[in-house]
Amino acid sequence: MANSFGITVSRHIMDSQRLHPEATGELSGLLSELIVAAKTISAEVNMAGLADILGMSGKTNIQGEKVKKLDEFANNTIKRRMASCGYICVMTSEEEADIIPVADGCEGKYTLAFDPLDGSSNIDVNVSIGTIFSIHRRKSADKPPSQGDEADLLQKGSAQIAAGYIIYGSCTMMVFSTGEGVHGFTLDPSVGEFYLSHPDMKIPEKSKYYSVNEGNRRYWADGVRSYIDYLKEEDKATGRPYSARYIGSLVSDFHRNLITGGVFIYPCDSKDPTKPYGKLRLLYEAAPLAFIVEQAGGRAITDDGVRITDIIPDSLHQRVPLVIGSKHDVDMFEKFMNGKKEKK
Ligand code: P6P
């Protein structure tokens, strides 16, 4: 790779496209539109403390969660921009119960699933939050342009064409993959450009960090408790005890673990009988992050060992338990859930 200094995300996308003579440029166009939405959201998030944009919107979303003003702003920013971009045929958002149609005459061959602003509970306390997105090719890609439907969205993670996230933290970063590695770009707000800052990201094979909400311990399966207890034991030969790192903002926890190594766990728990499969959603949280972590050399499974990117969604807002991060640490979790401890 030539000197990556000063390579903008647009240049990176075009360079990638040039490697595929069959490419029409539609995916590049889609990503470029998403980037404009990300910059718009970033500007608003970074001004939130000054503008009247903090606090509750007074609305409740499909998840039964109170919607923050910034949630609503981010959702509308993405929805409105992407509906007329001409590259997608249907969308789904964490904030909306049903599929979101695109503008008539703007139907494209891709689909978009997104969590507009994950980590809402952290918005008003200035903790990093993020946007997560997932792109598939519509099932009926050979059909003439038309509105997509739910079936176009309910595809497994391994069929994603691209996936990524934008994290609004100490700086705004965009991290995404089109299936050819994971690349990170940092926004220079003075120029309004994302520059390549983390080429070809790889997650460390083994880590020393675990991310889980230990307040839910009493609701976990025994194997999960045993695994966490094992990570806390002292054994220098296996690099234990691990350190706990949990922000309560999925994108932030995932991003840190992608860089430093780590395992994030949101298992099934018995806390809420209406949510037996944990809290996180498959389509626009677990599957896109699983796509990224696998591209970076990590693993993502459910707490009974099913590969996240193999799961065919049965509904837009389907929840799944998620164990994601460094391969060795996820492998070890799997052994515990199968009742086998790692050999010393
Ligand atoms: P808990 C934020 O609301 C979120 O959806 C994820 O970003 C985060 O990982 C998780 O919930 C935190 O959940 O139950 O630990 O507060």
Short mmCIF file of N, CA and C and ligand atoms in Angstrom, two decimals, residues 118-122 213 216 246 248-251 253 264 266 271 279-281 285, ligand 1:
data_model
loop_
_atom_site.label_atom_id
_atom_site.label_comp_id
_atom_site.label_asym_id
_atom_site.label_seq_id
_atom_site.Cartn_x
_atom_site.Cartn_y
_atom_site.Cartn_z
N ASP A 118 -26.73 3.90 18.42
CA ASP A 118 -26.74 2.87 19.47
C ASP A 118 -26.04 3.40 20.72
N GLY A 119 -26.61 3.07 21.87
CA GLY A 119 -26.00 3.50 23.13
C GLY A 119 -26.71 4.71 23.71
N SER A 120 -27.98 4.86 23.33
CA SER A 120 -28.73 6.07 23.68
C SER A 120 -28.62 6.45 25.15
N SER A 121 -28.56 5.43 26.01
CA SER A 121 -28.57 5.75 27.44
C SER A 121 -27.32 6.57 27.81
N ASN A 122 -26.36 6.60 26.88
CA ASN A 122 -25.11 7.32 27.18
C ASN A 122 -25.07 8.72 26.58
N ASN A 213 -22.07 -7.08 31.32
CA ASN A 213 -22.74 -6.37 32.41
C ASN A 213 -22.90 -7.33 33.59
N ASN A 216 -25.99 -8.44 35.67
CA ASN A 216 -26.97 -9.47 35.25
C ASN A 216 -26.53 -10.88 35.63
N TYR A 246 -16.34 -2.36 30.41
CA TYR A 246 -17.72 -2.36 29.92
C TYR A 246 -18.28 -0.95 29.99
N GLY A 248 -21.21 -0.04 28.23
CA GLY A 248 -22.67 -0.04 28.08
C GLY A 248 -23.08 0.63 26.78
N SER A 249 -22.13 0.75 25.88
CA SER A 249 -22.39 1.27 24.54
C SER A 249 -21.71 0.29 23.58
N LEU A 250 -22.53 -0.48 22.86
CA LEU A 250 -22.00 -1.61 22.09
C LEU A 250 -20.89 -1.20 21.13
N VAL A 251 -21.12 -0.11 20.39
CA VAL A 251 -20.11 0.30 19.41
C VAL A 251 -18.80 0.64 20.10
N ASP A 253 -17.70 -0.46 23.12
CA ASP A 253 -17.06 -1.68 23.64
C ASP A 253 -16.46 -2.51 22.51
N PHE A 264 -16.61 -9.46 24.05
CA PHE A 264 -17.84 -8.81 24.51
C PHE A 264 -18.93 -9.88 24.58
N TYR A 266 -23.04 -10.50 25.53
CA TYR A 266 -24.39 -10.18 25.97
C TYR A 266 -25.21 -11.45 25.82
N LYS A 271 -33.62 -12.29 32.91
CA LYS A 271 -34.06 -11.03 33.55
C LYS A 271 -35.44 -10.60 33.07
N LYS A 279 -30.53 -8.81 24.74
CA LYS A 279 -31.00 -7.46 24.41
C LYS A 279 -30.66 -7.03 22.99
N LEU A 280 -29.61 -7.59 22.42
CA LEU A 280 -29.11 -7.05 21.15
C LEU A 280 -29.85 -7.61 19.95
N ARG A 281 -29.92 -6.81 18.90
CA ARG A 281 -30.67 -7.20 17.71
C ARG A 281 -29.71 -7.75 16.65
N GLU A 285 -27.27 -4.91 14.58
CA GLU A 285 -26.24 -4.82 15.62
C GLU A 285 -25.30 -6.03 15.51
P1 P6P B 1 -27.08 -3.11 29.47
C1 P6P B 1 -27.33 0.36 24.55
O1 P6P B 1 -28.64 0.63 25.02
C2 P6P B 1 -27.27 -1.12 24.18
O2 P6P B 1 -28.23 -1.45 23.26
C3 P6P B 1 -25.87 -1.44 23.66
O3 P6P B 1 -25.28 -0.36 23.05
C4 P6P B 1 -25.13 -1.87 24.91
O4 P6P B 1 -24.08 -2.79 24.65
C5 P6P B 1 -26.23 -2.53 25.74
O5 P6P B 1 -27.45 -1.91 25.36
C6 P6P B 1 -26.01 -2.32 27.22
O6 P6P B 1 -27.04 -3.04 27.87
O7 P6P B 1 -28.21 -4.07 29.77
O8 P6P B 1 -25.74 -3.66 29.91
O9 P6P B 1 -27.33 -1.72 29.95
#
